[in-house]
């Protein structure tokens, strides 16, 4: 019951945050809701359209409370990840929430330190697959029978390439398409972060067809990234707010709320 109450609180808070009205004379920071990134961004309505909530929406509202001169706009509009990346890189968007750090992205964006939060990555397999995996060596030993499915364009692709010796298939557009490939036998594993992986399994209607292995395969920090065209003063305001939210434990509390949602628990 306590877990359900936390879930309700998280969704209620996101709903209220998503409908908040921007104060007058605030500097608008253009962003977008990234598709297929639950729980960073998730629809709070059955039609999967608006209102849009999620961990990143909650974090942006928390930043605005720290500094009312900062107002994020556009978080109620869905965009695919590749479009969000291009928007920030070319200055059509000012910021994006919850990005992994890669060398390629560092060339295109400014990363704000400290990181917002960290998440663990897990492997999902077909429910009838008896494979046991404790580390990447176990996956490597499977050779061609150990293909790892991962969403195209996501930062974790580069991290898997750094692991080395893995057979990676990053052709799937999102979690749903990759889970479909997994069930169809077109890959042995699907890697995704938690919280989030169970929500994607539920959204794809794969409960009972897919199971999540218990081993933590990878842990990554996630950051707020901003356009290199954003004024330094604005970047510093965002950085200060993130430092404050880390120091007072607010981001940790928000992450725990989304992690305790039934659809997000491992």
Coordinates of C-alpha atoms in Angstrom, one line a residue:
X1 CA 0.0 0.0 0.0
X2 CA 2.8 2.4 0.8
X3 CA 4.3 1.8 -2.7
X4 CA 1.0 2.6 -4.3
X5 CA 0.6 5.8 -2.3
X6 CA 4.1 6.8 -3.5
X7 CA 3.1 6.1 -7.1
X8 CA 0.0 8.2 -6.7
X9 CA 1.9 11.0 -5.2
X10 CA 4.4 11.0 -8.0
X11 CA 1.8 11.1 -10.7
X12 CA -0.3 13.7 -8.9
X13 CA 2.8 15.9 -8.4
X14 CA 3.7 15.6 -12.1
X15 CA 0.2 16.4 -13.2
X16 CA 0.2 19.6 -11.2
X17 CA 3.7 20.4 -12.3
X18 CA 2.9 19.9 -16.0
X19 CA 0.0 22.4 -15.7
X20 CA 2.0 25.1 -13.9
X21 CA 1.8 28.6 -15.3
X22 CA 5.1 30.4 -16.0
X23 CA 5.8 33.6 -14.0
X24 CA 6.0 36.9 -15.9
X25 CA 9.3 38.2 -17.2
X26 CA 11.1 34.8 -16.7
X27 CA 13.8 33.6 -19.1
X28 CA 12.3 30.8 -21.1
X29 CA 14.4 27.7 -21.7
X30 CA 13.2 25.7 -24.6
X31 CA 13.1 22.0 -24.3
X32 CA 11.0 19.0 -25.3
X33 CA 9.6 15.7 -23.9
X34 CA 11.8 12.9 -25.1
X35 CA 9.7 10.0 -26.6
X36 CA 10.2 6.4 -25.2
X37 CA 12.1 7.6 -22.1
X38 CA 9.9 6.5 -19.2
X39 CA 10.2 7.5 -16.4
X40 CA 12.0 10.7 -17.5
X41 CA 9.0 11.6 -19.5
X42 CA 5.7 9.8 -19.5
X43 CA 2.1 10.5 -20.4
X44 CA -0.2 11.0 -17.5
X45 CA -3.3 10.3 -19.7
X46 CA -4.3 7.0 -21.3
X47 CA -4.0 8.5 -24.8
X48 CA -0.3 8.9 -24.3
X49 CA -0.4 12.5 -25.4
X50 CA -0.8 15.2 -22.7
X51 CA -0.4 16.1 -20.0
X52 CA 3.2 14.9 -19.9
X53 CA 4.9 14.2 -16.5
X54 CA 7.8 12.2 -15.3
X55 CA 11.0 12.6 -13.4
X56 CA 12.5 15.2 -15.7
X57 CA 9.3 17.3 -15.7
X58 CA 9.4 17.2 -11.9
X59 CA 13.1 18.2 -11.9
X60 CA 12.5 21.1 -14.2
X61 CA 9.6 22.4 -12.0
X62 CA 11.9 22.0 -8.9
X63 CA 14.6 24.1 -10.7
X64 CA 12.0 26.8 -11.3
X65 CA 11.1 26.8 -7.7
X66 CA 14.7 27.4 -6.7
X67 CA 15.0 30.2 -9.3
X68 CA 11.7 31.7 -10.6
X69 CA 13.7 33.5 -13.3
X70 CA 14.2 30.1 -15.0
X71 CA 11.2 28.7 -16.8
X72 CA 11.3 25.5 -19.0
X73 CA 8.9 25.5 -21.9
X74 CA 8.1 22.8 -24.4
X75 CA 8.0 19.8 -22.0
X76 CA 4.4 19.2 -23.1
X77 CA 5.5 18.4 -26.6
X78 CA 6.8 15.0 -27.6
X79 CA 9.9 14.7 -29.8
X80 CA 12.0 11.7 -30.7
X81 CA 15.4 11.6 -29.1
X82 CA 17.3 12.3 -32.3
X83 CA 15.3 15.4 -32.9
X84 CA 15.9 16.6 -29.3
X85 CA 19.6 16.1 -29.8
X86 CA 19.6 18.0 -33.1
X87 CA 17.5 20.8 -31.6
X88 CA 20.0 21.4 -28.7
X89 CA 23.0 21.0 -31.0
X90 CA 21.7 23.6 -33.5
X91 CA 20.2 26.0 -30.9
X92 CA 16.5 25.4 -31.7
X93 CA 16.3 24.0 -28.2
X94 CA 18.1 25.3 -25.1
X95 CA 18.2 22.3 -22.8
X96 CA 17.5 18.6 -22.5
X97 CA 17.1 16.6 -19.3
X98 CA 18.7 13.3 -18.4
X99 CA 21.4 12.6 -21.0
X100 CA 24.3 10.1 -20.7
X101 CA 27.7 11.6 -21.1
X102 CA 29.5 10.6 -24.3
X103 CA 32.4 12.1 -26.2
X104 CA 30.2 12.7 -29.2
X105 CA 27.6 14.5 -27.2
X106 CA 30.3 16.6 -25.4
X107 CA 31.2 18.0 -28.8
X108 CA 27.7 19.2 -29.4
X109 CA 26.3 20.2 -26.0
X110 CA 27.4 21.8 -22.7
X111 CA 27.1 19.3 -19.8
X112 CA 26.1 20.8 -16.5
X113 CA 27.9 19.3 -13.5
X114 CA 27.0 17.8 -11.1
X115 CA 24.9 15.0 -12.6
X116 CA 21.2 15.0 -11.9
X117 CA 21.0 11.3 -10.9
X118 CA 22.3 7.9 -11.6
X119 CA 20.4 4.7 -12.8
X120 CA 21.2 1.0 -13.2
X121 CA 20.9 -1.0 -16.4
X122 CA 19.5 -4.5 -16.5
X123 CA 19.0 -7.1 -19.2
X124 CA 15.7 -8.5 -20.2
X125 CA 15.3 -12.0 -21.8
X126 CA 12.4 -14.1 -23.0
X127 CA 10.4 -15.6 -20.1
X128 CA 11.3 -19.1 -21.2
X129 CA 15.0 -18.4 -21.5
X130 CA 16.9 -20.1 -18.7
X131 CA 20.2 -18.1 -19.3
X132 CA 22.0 -16.9 -16.2
X133 CA 24.2 -13.8 -16.5
X134 CA 26.3 -12.2 -13.8
X135 CA 28.6 -9.9 -15.9
X136 CA 29.5 -9.0 -19.4
X137 CA 32.0 -11.9 -19.6
X138 CA 29.0 -14.3 -19.4
X139 CA 27.4 -12.4 -22.3
X140 CA 30.6 -12.5 -24.4
X141 CA 30.9 -16.2 -24.0
X142 CA 27.6 -16.7 -25.7
X143 CA 29.0 -15.3 -29.0
X144 CA 26.4 -15.0 -31.7
X145 CA 23.8 -16.4 -29.2
X146 CA 24.3 -13.3 -27.0
X147 CA 23.1 -10.4 -29.2
X148 CA 22.2 -7.4 -27.0
X149 CA 19.3 -5.2 -28.3
X150 CA 19.4 -1.5 -27.5
X151 CA 17.4 1.5 -28.7
X152 CA 18.9 3.4 -31.6
X153 CA 20.6 6.7 -30.8
X154 CA 20.6 6.2 -27.0
X155 CA 23.8 7.0 -25.1
X156 CA 24.0 3.5 -23.7
X157 CA 25.0 2.3 -27.2
X158 CA 28.4 4.0 -27.0
X159 CA 28.9 2.6 -23.4
X160 CA 28.3 -1.0 -24.7
X161 CA 30.8 -0.5 -27.5
X162 CA 33.3 0.5 -24.8
X163 CA 32.7 -2.8 -23.0
X164 CA 34.0 -4.6 -26.1
X165 CA 33.4 -8.0 -27.5
X166 CA 29.6 -7.7 -27.4
X167 CA 27.3 -8.4 -30.4
X168 CA 25.1 -5.3 -30.4
X169 CA 22.0 -4.6 -32.4
X170 CA 20.9 -1.0 -32.2
X171 CA 18.5 -1.1 -35.1
X172 CA 15.4 -0.9 -33.0
X173 CA 13.8 2.6 -32.7
X174 CA 12.6 2.3 -29.1
X175 CA 12.0 -0.1 -26.2
X176 CA 8.7 -1.4 -27.7
X177 CA 10.3 -2.4 -31.0
X178 CA 13.2 -4.0 -29.3
X179 CA 11.0 -6.0 -27.0
X180 CA 9.1 -7.2 -30.1
X181 CA 12.4 -8.3 -31.6
X182 CA 13.4 -10.0 -28.3
X183 CA 10.2 -12.1 -28.2
X184 CA 10.5 -12.9 -31.9
X185 CA 14.0 -14.4 -31.2
X186 CA 15.9 -11.7 -33.1
X187 CA 18.1 -11.0 -30.1
X188 CA 19.0 -12.7 -26.8
X189 CA 18.9 -9.7 -24.5
X190 CA 17.4 -6.2 -24.3
X191 CA 19.2 -3.7 -22.1
X192 CA 17.4 -0.8 -20.5
X193 CA 17.6 1.4 -17.4
X194 CA 15.7 1.0 -14.1
X195 CA 13.4 2.7 -13.2
X196 CA 11.8 2.4 -16.7
X197 CA 12.4 -1.2 -17.9
X198 CA 9.3 -2.6 -16.3
X199 CA 7.1 0.3 -17.5
X200 CA 8.3 -0.4 -21.1
X201 CA 7.5 -4.1 -20.8
X202 CA 4.0 -3.2 -19.6
X203 CA 3.5 -0.6 -22.3
X204 CA 4.5 -3.2 -25.0
X205 CA 2.1 -5.7 -23.5
X206 CA 5.0 -8.2 -22.8
X207 CA 4.2 -9.1 -19.2
X208 CA 4.6 -12.8 -18.9
X209 CA 6.6 -13.0 -22.1
X210 CA 9.7 -11.2 -20.8
X211 CA 11.6 -11.3 -17.6
X212 CA 14.3 -9.0 -16.2
X213 CA 17.6 -10.6 -15.0
X214 CA 18.7 -9.6 -11.5
X215 CA 22.3 -8.6 -12.2
X216 CA 23.1 -4.9 -12.5
X217 CA 25.1 -4.7 -15.8
X218 CA 25.9 -1.0 -15.8
X219 CA 25.4 2.2 -13.9
X220 CA 25.4 5.6 -15.5
X221 CA 25.1 9.2 -14.4
X222 CA 22.5 11.4 -16.2
X223 CA 22.9 15.1 -16.8
X224 CA 21.2 18.2 -17.8
X225 CA 22.6 19.3 -21.2
X226 CA 22.3 22.8 -22.7
X227 CA 23.0 24.5 -26.0
X228 CA 26.4 25.9 -26.4
X229 CA 24.6 29.1 -27.4
X230 CA 22.9 29.5 -24.1
X231 CA 24.2 32.5 -22.1
X232 CA 26.8 31.6 -19.5
X233 CA 24.7 33.4 -16.8
X234 CA 21.7 31.2 -17.5
X235 CA 23.9 28.1 -17.4
X236 CA 25.2 29.1 -14.1
X237 CA 21.7 29.7 -12.7
X238 CA 20.7 26.2 -13.8
X239 CA 23.9 24.7 -12.3
X240 CA 23.3 26.4 -9.0
X241 CA 19.7 25.1 -8.9
X242 CA 20.9 21.6 -9.5
X243 CA 23.5 21.9 -6.8
X244 CA 20.9 23.0 -4.4
X245 CA 18.5 20.2 -5.4
X246 CA 21.2 17.6 -4.9
X247 CA 22.2 19.1 -1.6
X248 CA 18.7 19.2 -0.1
X249 CA 17.9 15.7 -1.3
X250 CA 15.0 16.8 -3.6
X251 CA 16.2 15.0 -6.7
X252 CA 16.8 11.9 -4.7
X253 CA 13.2 12.1 -3.4
X254 CA 11.8 12.6 -6.8
X255 CA 13.8 9.6 -8.2
X256 CA 12.6 7.4 -5.3
X257 CA 8.9 8.4 -6.0
X258 CA 9.2 7.3 -9.6
X259 CA 11.2 4.2 -8.7
X260 CA 8.5 3.2 -6.3
X261 CA 5.7 3.3 -8.9
X262 CA 4.5 -0.2 -9.6
X263 CA 5.1 0.0 -13.3
X264 CA 8.7 1.2 -12.7
X265 CA 9.8 -1.3 -10.1
X266 CA 12.2 -4.1 -11.1

